[in-house]
CSV table of C-alpha atoms and ligand atoms in Angstrom, one decimal:
chain,number,residue,atom,x,y,z
A,4,MET,CA,16.3,-10.0,9.7
A,5,LYS,CA,13.1,-9.2,11.2
A,6,SER,CA,14.7,-6.8,13.7
A,7,GLN,CA,16.8,-5.4,10.8
A,8,LEU,CA,13.6,-4.6,9.0
A,9,GLU,CA,12.1,-3.0,12.1
A,10,ASN,CA,15.3,-0.9,12.6
A,11,ILE,CA,15.1,0.4,9.0
A,12,TYR,CA,11.5,1.3,9.5
A,13,LYS,CA,12.3,3.1,12.7
A,14,ALA,CA,15.2,5.0,11.1
A,15,ALA,CA,12.9,5.9,8.1
A,16,THR,CA,10.2,7.1,10.4
A,17,ALA,CA,12.7,9.3,12.3
A,18,ASP,CA,14.0,10.7,9.0
A,19,LEU,CA,10.4,11.5,7.9
A,20,GLU,CA,9.8,13.1,11.3
A,21,SER,CA,12.6,15.6,10.7
A,22,ALA,CA,11.9,16.2,7.0
A,23,SER,CA,11.0,19.8,6.4
A,24,ASN,CA,10.3,20.1,2.7
A,25,LEU,CA,9.6,18.2,-0.5
A,26,ASN,CA,13.2,17.7,-1.2
A,27,ASP,CA,13.8,15.9,2.0
A,28,ILE,CA,10.9,13.6,1.3
A,29,GLU,CA,12.3,12.8,-2.1
A,30,GLU,CA,15.7,11.9,-0.5
A,31,ILE,CA,14.0,9.6,2.0
A,32,ARG,CA,12.1,7.9,-0.7
A,33,THR,CA,15.3,7.2,-2.6
A,34,LYS,CA,17.2,6.2,0.4
A,35,TYR,CA,14.7,3.5,1.5
A,36,LEU,CA,12.4,2.6,-1.3
A,37,SER,CA,14.3,2.9,-4.5
A,38,ARG,CA,15.8,0.0,-6.4
A,39,LYS,CA,19.1,0.5,-4.6
A,40,GLY,CA,17.4,1.5,-1.4
A,41,GLU,CA,17.6,-0.2,2.0
A,42,PHE,CA,14.5,-2.3,1.6
A,43,ASN,CA,15.6,-3.8,-1.6
A,44,SER,CA,18.9,-4.9,-0.3
A,45,ILE,CA,17.1,-6.7,2.5
A,46,LYS,CA,14.7,-8.3,0.1
A,47,LYS,CA,17.7,-9.6,-1.8
A,48,GLY,CA,18.9,-11.5,1.3
A,49,LEU,CA,15.6,-13.4,1.3
A,50,LYS,CA,16.8,-16.0,-1.1
A,51,ASP,CA,19.2,-17.5,1.6
A,52,LEU,CA,16.3,-18.3,3.9
A,53,SER,CA,14.1,-21.4,4.3
A,54,ASP,CA,10.7,-21.4,2.5
A,55,GLU,CA,8.9,-20.9,5.8
A,56,GLU,CA,11.1,-17.9,6.8
A,57,LYS,CA,10.9,-16.5,3.3
A,58,ARG,CA,7.1,-16.4,3.7
A,59,VAL,CA,7.1,-14.7,7.1
A,60,VAL,CA,10.0,-12.3,6.5
A,61,GLY,CA,8.9,-11.5,3.0
A,62,ALA,CA,5.3,-10.7,4.1
A,63,LEU,CA,6.7,-8.5,6.9
A,64,ALA,CA,9.1,-6.7,4.5
A,65,ASN,CA,6.2,-6.0,2.1
A,66,GLU,CA,4.0,-4.8,4.9
A,67,ILE,CA,6.7,-2.5,6.4
A,68,SER,CA,7.6,-1.0,3.0
A,69,ALA,CA,4.0,-0.5,2.2
A,70,ASN,CA,3.5,1.3,5.5
A,71,LEU,CA,6.5,3.4,4.8
A,72,GLU,CA,5.3,4.2,1.3
A,73,LYS,CA,2.0,5.4,2.8
A,74,ALA,CA,3.7,7.5,5.4
A,75,ILE,CA,5.9,9.1,2.8
A,76,LYS,CA,3.0,9.8,0.6
A,77,GLU,CA,1.1,11.5,3.4
A,78,LYS,CA,4.0,13.7,4.3
A,79,TYR,CA,4.6,14.4,0.7
A,80,ASP,CA,1.0,15.6,0.2
A,81,ILE,CA,1.3,17.9,3.2
A,82,PHE,CA,4.5,19.5,2.0
A,83,TYR,CA,3.2,19.7,-1.5
A,84,ARG,CA,0.1,21.6,-0.5
A,85,LYS,CA,2.1,23.9,1.8
A,86,GLU,CA,4.7,24.7,-0.9
A,87,MET,CA,2.0,25.2,-3.5
A,88,ASP,CA,0.1,27.6,-1.2
A,89,GLU,CA,3.3,29.6,-0.6
A,90,LYS,CA,4.1,29.8,-4.3
A,91,LEU,CA,0.6,30.8,-5.2
A,92,LYS,CA,0.6,33.5,-2.6
A,93,LYS,CA,3.9,34.8,-3.8
A,94,ASP,CA,2.9,34.8,-7.5
A,95,ARG,CA,-0.5,36.3,-6.9
A,96,ILE,CA,-1.3,39.2,-9.2
A,97,ASP,CA,-4.1,41.8,-8.7
A,98,ILE,CA,-5.9,41.8,-12.1
A,99,THR,CA,-7.9,44.8,-11.1
A,100,LEU,CA,-4.8,47.1,-11.0
A,101,ASP,CA,-4.4,49.5,-13.9
A,102,GLY,CA,-2.0,48.2,-16.6
A,103,ALA,CA,1.3,50.0,-17.3
A,104,TYR,CA,0.8,52.7,-19.9
A,105,VAL,CA,2.8,52.0,-23.1
A,106,PRO,CA,2.4,54.8,-25.5
A,107,SER,CA,2.6,53.6,-29.1
A,108,GLY,CA,4.2,55.6,-31.8
A,109,LYS,CA,2.4,56.7,-34.9
A,110,ILE,CA,3.4,57.5,-38.4
A,111,HIS,CA,3.7,61.3,-38.9
A,112,PRO,CA,0.9,62.7,-41.1
A,113,ILE,CA,3.5,64.0,-43.6
A,114,THR,CA,5.1,60.6,-43.9
A,115,SER,CA,1.8,58.9,-44.4
A,116,THR,CA,0.7,61.5,-46.9
A,117,ILE,CA,3.9,61.0,-48.8
A,118,ASN,CA,3.4,57.2,-48.8
A,119,GLU,CA,-0.1,57.6,-50.0
A,120,ILE,CA,0.8,59.9,-52.9
A,121,VAL,CA,3.8,57.8,-53.9
A,122,GLU,CA,1.5,54.7,-54.0
A,123,ILE,CA,-1.0,56.4,-56.2
A,124,PHE,CA,1.8,57.2,-58.7
A,125,GLN,CA,3.2,53.7,-58.5
A,126,ASN,CA,-0.2,52.4,-59.5
A,127,LEU,CA,-0.1,54.8,-62.4
A,128,GLY,CA,3.2,53.3,-63.6
A,129,PHE,CA,5.8,55.6,-61.9
A,130,SER,CA,8.7,54.3,-59.9
A,131,VAL,CA,10.5,56.0,-57.0
A,132,LEU,CA,13.9,57.6,-57.8
A,133,PRO,CA,16.6,56.2,-55.5
A,134,ASN,CA,17.5,58.5,-52.6
A,135,VAL,CA,21.1,58.9,-53.7
A,136,LEU,CA,19.8,60.9,-56.7
A,137,SER,CA,17.9,63.3,-54.5
A,138,PRO,CA,20.2,64.9,-51.9
A,139,GLU,CA,18.9,67.7,-49.7
A,140,VAL,CA,22.2,69.5,-49.8
A,141,GLU,CA,22.5,70.4,-53.4
A,142,THR,CA,24.6,72.6,-55.7
A,143,GLU,CA,23.3,75.7,-57.5
A,144,TYR,CA,24.2,73.8,-60.6
A,145,TYR,CA,21.4,71.2,-60.1
A,146,ASN,CA,19.0,73.4,-58.3
A,147,PHE,CA,19.1,76.3,-60.7
A,148,ASP,CA,21.6,76.3,-63.6
A,149,MET,CA,20.7,73.0,-65.2
A,150,LEU,CA,17.1,73.9,-64.8
A,151,ASN,CA,17.4,76.8,-67.1
A,152,PHE,CA,17.4,79.5,-64.4
A,153,PRO,CA,19.1,82.7,-65.6
A,154,PRO,CA,22.2,83.6,-63.5
A,155,ASP,CA,20.4,86.6,-62.1
A,156,HIS,CA,17.2,84.9,-61.2
A,157,PRO,CA,15.8,86.3,-57.9
A,158,ALA,CA,15.3,82.7,-56.4
A,159,LYS,CA,19.1,82.4,-56.4
A,160,ASP,CA,19.3,85.3,-53.9
A,161,MET,CA,20.3,84.6,-50.3
A,162,GLN,CA,17.0,86.2,-49.3
A,163,ASP,CA,15.2,83.2,-50.8
A,164,THR,CA,17.6,80.3,-50.7
A,165,TYR,CA,19.8,78.9,-47.8
A,166,TYR,CA,23.4,78.8,-48.8
A,167,THR,CA,25.7,76.5,-46.9
A,168,LYS,CA,29.4,76.9,-46.0
A,169,LEU,CA,30.1,73.2,-46.8
A,170,ALA,CA,31.6,74.1,-50.2
A,171,PRO,CA,31.2,76.9,-52.7
A,172,ASN,CA,27.8,77.1,-54.3
A,173,THR,CA,26.2,74.5,-52.1
A,174,ILE,CA,22.7,75.1,-50.9
A,175,LEU,CA,19.8,73.4,-49.2
A,176,ARG,CA,17.7,72.6,-52.2
A,177,SER,CA,14.8,74.9,-52.7
A,178,GLN,CA,12.9,72.4,-54.9
A,179,THR,CA,12.9,68.7,-55.7
A,180,SER,CA,13.2,69.6,-59.4
A,181,CYS,CA,17.0,69.0,-59.1
A,182,ALA,CA,16.1,65.3,-59.2
A,183,GLN,CA,14.8,65.8,-62.8
A,184,ILE,CA,18.3,66.6,-63.9
A,185,ARG,CA,19.8,63.8,-61.9
A,186,ALA,CA,17.3,61.3,-63.1
A,187,MET,CA,17.9,62.2,-66.8
A,188,GLU,CA,21.7,62.1,-66.3
A,189,ASP,CA,21.4,58.7,-64.7
A,190,SER,CA,19.3,57.0,-67.3
A,191,LYS,CA,18.0,57.4,-70.9
A,192,PRO,CA,14.3,57.8,-71.6
A,193,PRO,CA,11.7,56.4,-71.2
A,194,ILE,CA,11.8,57.8,-67.7
A,195,ARG,CA,8.8,57.8,-65.4
A,196,VAL,CA,9.7,58.6,-61.8
A,197,VAL,CA,8.5,60.3,-58.7
A,198,VAL,CA,10.8,61.8,-56.1
A,199,PRO,CA,9.6,62.7,-52.6
A,200,GLY,CA,11.8,64.9,-50.5
A,201,ARG,CA,12.3,67.9,-48.2
A,202,VAL,CA,13.0,71.3,-49.5
A,203,TYR,CA,14.1,74.6,-47.9
A,204,ARG,CA,13.2,78.2,-48.5
A,205,ASN,CA,14.2,81.3,-46.6
A,206,GLU,CA,10.7,82.6,-46.1
A,207,THR,CA,8.7,84.3,-43.4
A,208,VAL,CA,6.7,81.6,-41.7
A,209,ASN,CA,3.0,81.9,-41.7
A,210,ALA,CA,-0.1,79.6,-41.7
A,211,ARG,CA,0.5,78.6,-45.3
A,212,LYS,CA,4.3,78.7,-45.5
A,213,ASN,CA,7.1,77.1,-43.6
A,214,ASN,CA,10.8,77.6,-44.3
A,215,PHE,CA,11.1,73.9,-45.0
A,216,PHE,CA,8.4,71.6,-46.4
A,217,HIS,CA,8.0,68.5,-48.6
A,218,GLN,CA,7.5,68.1,-52.2
A,219,ILE,CA,6.9,65.2,-54.6
A,220,GLU,CA,8.5,65.7,-58.0
A,221,GLY,CA,7.3,63.8,-61.0
A,222,LEU,CA,9.0,63.3,-64.3
A,223,TYR,CA,7.8,61.5,-67.5
A,224,VAL,CA,10.0,61.6,-70.5
A,225,ASP,CA,9.4,59.5,-73.6
A,226,LYS,CA,8.5,59.8,-77.3
A,227,GLY,CA,5.2,61.7,-77.9
A,228,ILE,CA,4.4,62.9,-74.4
A,229,THR,CA,1.9,65.8,-74.5
A,230,PHE,CA,0.3,68.3,-72.3
A,231,GLY,CA,-2.8,66.2,-72.5
A,232,ASP,CA,-0.9,63.4,-70.8
A,233,LEU,CA,0.1,65.8,-68.0
A,234,LYS,CA,-3.5,66.9,-67.4
A,235,GLY,CA,-4.7,63.4,-67.5
A,236,VAL,CA,-2.3,62.1,-65.0
A,237,LEU,CA,-2.8,65.1,-62.6
A,238,ASN,CA,-6.6,64.8,-62.8
A,239,GLU,CA,-6.4,61.1,-62.2
A,240,PHE,CA,-4.2,61.8,-59.2
A,241,ILE,CA,-6.5,64.4,-57.7
A,242,ARG,CA,-9.5,62.1,-58.2
A,243,ILE,CA,-7.8,59.2,-56.4
A,244,TYR,CA,-6.2,61.3,-53.6
A,245,PHE,CA,-9.3,63.3,-52.7
A,246,GLY,CA,-11.8,60.6,-53.4
A,247,ALA,CA,-14.9,62.7,-53.8
A,248,ALA,CA,-14.8,65.4,-56.4
A,249,ARG,CA,-13.1,68.6,-55.2
A,250,PRO,CA,-13.3,71.9,-57.2
A,251,THR,CA,-9.9,72.3,-58.8
A,252,ARG,CA,-8.5,74.8,-61.3
A,253,PHE,CA,-5.7,74.7,-63.8
A,254,ARG,CA,-3.9,78.0,-64.2
A,255,SER,CA,-1.2,78.9,-66.6
A,256,SER,CA,2.0,79.8,-64.9
A,257,PHE,CA,5.7,80.2,-65.5
A,258,PHE,CA,8.8,78.1,-64.4
A,259,PRO,CA,12.2,78.5,-66.1
A,260,PHE,CA,12.3,74.7,-66.6
A,261,THR,CA,8.9,74.0,-68.1
A,262,GLU,CA,7.2,75.5,-71.2
A,263,PRO,CA,4.2,75.8,-71.1
A,264,SER,CA,3.8,75.8,-67.4
A,265,ALA,CA,0.7,75.5,-65.2
A,266,GLU,CA,-0.3,75.5,-61.6
A,267,VAL,CA,-3.2,73.6,-60.0
A,268,ASP,CA,-5.3,75.0,-57.2
A,269,VAL,CA,-7.8,73.1,-55.0
A,270,GLN,CA,-10.7,74.8,-53.3
A,271,CYS,CA,-9.9,75.6,-49.7
A,272,ILE,CA,-11.6,73.1,-47.5
A,273,MET,CA,-11.5,75.3,-44.4
A,274,CYS,CA,-13.9,77.9,-45.9
A,275,GLN,CA,-15.3,76.1,-49.0
A,276,GLY,CA,-13.9,78.8,-51.2
A,277,LYS,CA,-15.3,81.7,-49.3
A,278,GLY,CA,-11.9,83.0,-48.3
A,279,CYS,CA,-10.1,82.6,-44.9
A,280,ARG,CA,-6.8,82.9,-43.1
A,281,THR,CA,-5.5,79.6,-44.5
A,282,CYS,CA,-6.0,80.5,-48.2
A,283,SER,CA,-5.4,84.2,-47.4
A,284,GLY,CA,-8.8,85.1,-48.6
A,285,THR,CA,-8.6,83.6,-52.1
A,286,GLY,CA,-10.7,80.5,-51.6
A,287,TRP,CA,-8.0,78.4,-53.3
A,288,LEU,CA,-4.8,76.7,-52.2
A,289,GLU,CA,-2.1,76.0,-54.8
A,290,ILE,CA,-1.0,72.3,-54.6
A,291,LEU,CA,1.4,72.0,-57.5
A,292,GLY,CA,3.4,73.4,-60.3
A,293,ALA,CA,3.8,71.6,-63.6
A,294,GLY,CA,4.5,71.8,-67.2
A,295,MET,CA,6.2,70.4,-70.3
A,296,VAL,CA,10.0,69.9,-69.7
A,297,ASP,CA,11.7,72.9,-71.4
A,298,THR,CA,13.7,72.0,-74.5
A,299,ASN,CA,16.7,73.8,-72.9
A,300,VAL,CA,16.6,71.4,-70.0
A,301,LEU,CA,16.4,68.4,-72.3
A,302,LYS,CA,19.4,69.7,-74.2
A,303,ASN,CA,21.3,70.3,-70.9
A,304,VAL,CA,21.2,66.6,-70.2
A,305,GLY,CA,21.7,65.4,-73.7
A,306,VAL,CA,18.2,64.3,-74.5
A,307,ASP,CA,17.2,65.2,-78.1
A,308,PRO,CA,14.0,67.4,-77.9
A,309,GLU,CA,13.3,66.5,-81.6
A,310,VAL,CA,12.8,62.9,-80.5
A,311,TYR,CA,11.6,63.1,-76.9
A,312,SER,CA,9.3,65.3,-74.9
A,313,GLY,CA,8.2,65.1,-71.3
A,314,PHE,CA,6.2,66.6,-68.5
A,315,ALA,CA,7.2,67.4,-64.9
A,316,PHE,CA,5.3,68.3,-61.8
A,317,GLY,CA,6.1,69.2,-58.2
A,318,MET,CA,3.5,69.0,-55.5
A,319,GLY,CA,3.4,70.4,-52.0
A,320,VAL,CA,2.9,67.5,-49.5
A,321,GLU,CA,1.8,69.8,-46.6
A,322,ARG,CA,-0.8,71.6,-48.7
A,323,LEU,CA,-2.2,68.3,-49.9
A,324,ALA,CA,-2.5,67.0,-46.3
A,325,MET,CA,-4.0,70.3,-45.1
A,326,LEU,CA,-6.7,70.1,-47.8
A,327,LYS,CA,-7.5,66.5,-47.1
A,328,TYR,CA,-7.7,66.7,-43.3
A,329,ALA,CA,-8.8,70.3,-42.9
A,330,ILE,CA,-5.6,71.4,-41.1
A,331,ASP,CA,-5.6,75.2,-41.1
A,332,ASP,CA,-2.0,75.9,-40.2
A,333,ILE,CA,1.1,74.3,-41.8
A,334,ARG,CA,3.1,74.9,-38.6
A,335,LEU,CA,1.1,72.2,-36.9
A,336,PHE,CA,3.1,69.6,-38.8
A,337,PHE,CA,6.3,70.7,-37.4
A,338,ASN,CA,5.9,71.7,-33.7
A,339,ASN,CA,5.3,68.1,-32.7
A,340,ASP,CA,2.3,68.7,-30.4
A,341,ARG,CA,1.3,65.2,-29.4
A,342,ARG,CA,-2.4,66.3,-29.2
A,343,PHE,CA,-2.2,67.0,-32.9
A,344,LEU,CA,-0.1,64.1,-34.0
A,345,ALA,CA,-2.2,61.5,-32.0
A,346,GLN,CA,-5.2,62.3,-34.3
A,347,PHE,CA,-3.7,60.6,-37.3
B,417,LIG,N1,9.8,73.2,-58.6
B,417,LIG,C1,8.6,74.0,-58.7
B,417,LIG,C2,8.3,74.7,-57.4
B,417,LIG,O1,8.9,74.3,-56.4
B,417,LIG,C3,7.4,73.1,-59.1
B,417,LIG,C4,7.5,72.5,-60.4
B,417,LIG,C5,8.0,71.2,-60.6
B,417,LIG,C6,7.0,73.2,-61.5
B,417,LIG,C7,8.0,70.6,-61.8
B,417,LIG,C8,7.1,72.6,-62.8
B,417,LIG,C9,7.6,71.3,-62.9
B,417,LIG,O2,7.6,75.6,-57.3
């Protein structure tokens, strides 16, 4: 038994000698020292020996297995350190290197201006008309006829409005006012909605005008709505949107679908009213058209003008953004120069 123990020890030492990594060491440990390992099977044989032999052989077996355990631990530590070193070397990163540039997108200033305006009106009790009631490809019927435009109105001319070939009398809407009709066809008063959207006009492009731009339409129809309500809501909007007081003026105007009609100008921020290229020398920029919904329009959608009245407005989003951020050319919004867009 003694020589058996010594043989096992020799074999184990030889195995250890030829081990080349942590895995090998683990295998050797299992082979010799685990519960089912070689030493344990020897130790099981001890019970057949005399007491004296048990003492001697038992002590020897303990000594040898302790030695082996020590040898295994030493080898293990060496390999462990070696493998750790290699792994650390391999995984090493240079924290002084520049990071990879990940450009982050931004919300377009027109989108954020729309969001801001819509939120102001939501806080004033308006809700947003669903998109299905506000298509960009519209019919003349909604864009003009139902809005009380006479059949020979110059806005209906191809010079001013983009006609499409999709179907007869289909156009790219020239104003979001079509949504007034759709809103009133969709539900009965009281109606208090805003409608943001893109509109198209066949115009010569310059610093103030683009051939497409964005509007936010507003419509409030109920019993007893007055022009005073319209002025109150618009003044409140201007106060909230511009924050500090800005010189503004209410001018009387004309639209086929409102009576009386008005326009609101805000003093040009680029020249403080002195007159410049952006305001074409007038010192003012028009931001919206508005008025009391014409009785003919109410009749067109079956709302009784003897019972109900309402106001409507349509504001130019680009103009409002230009006046807030001192942007002197509307075209900057649309040519997607990242140096411009990154400022918002
Ligand atoms: N739709 C008009 C425009 O585009 C603005 C407007 C809207 C005027 C609502 C009155 C009422 O110029």
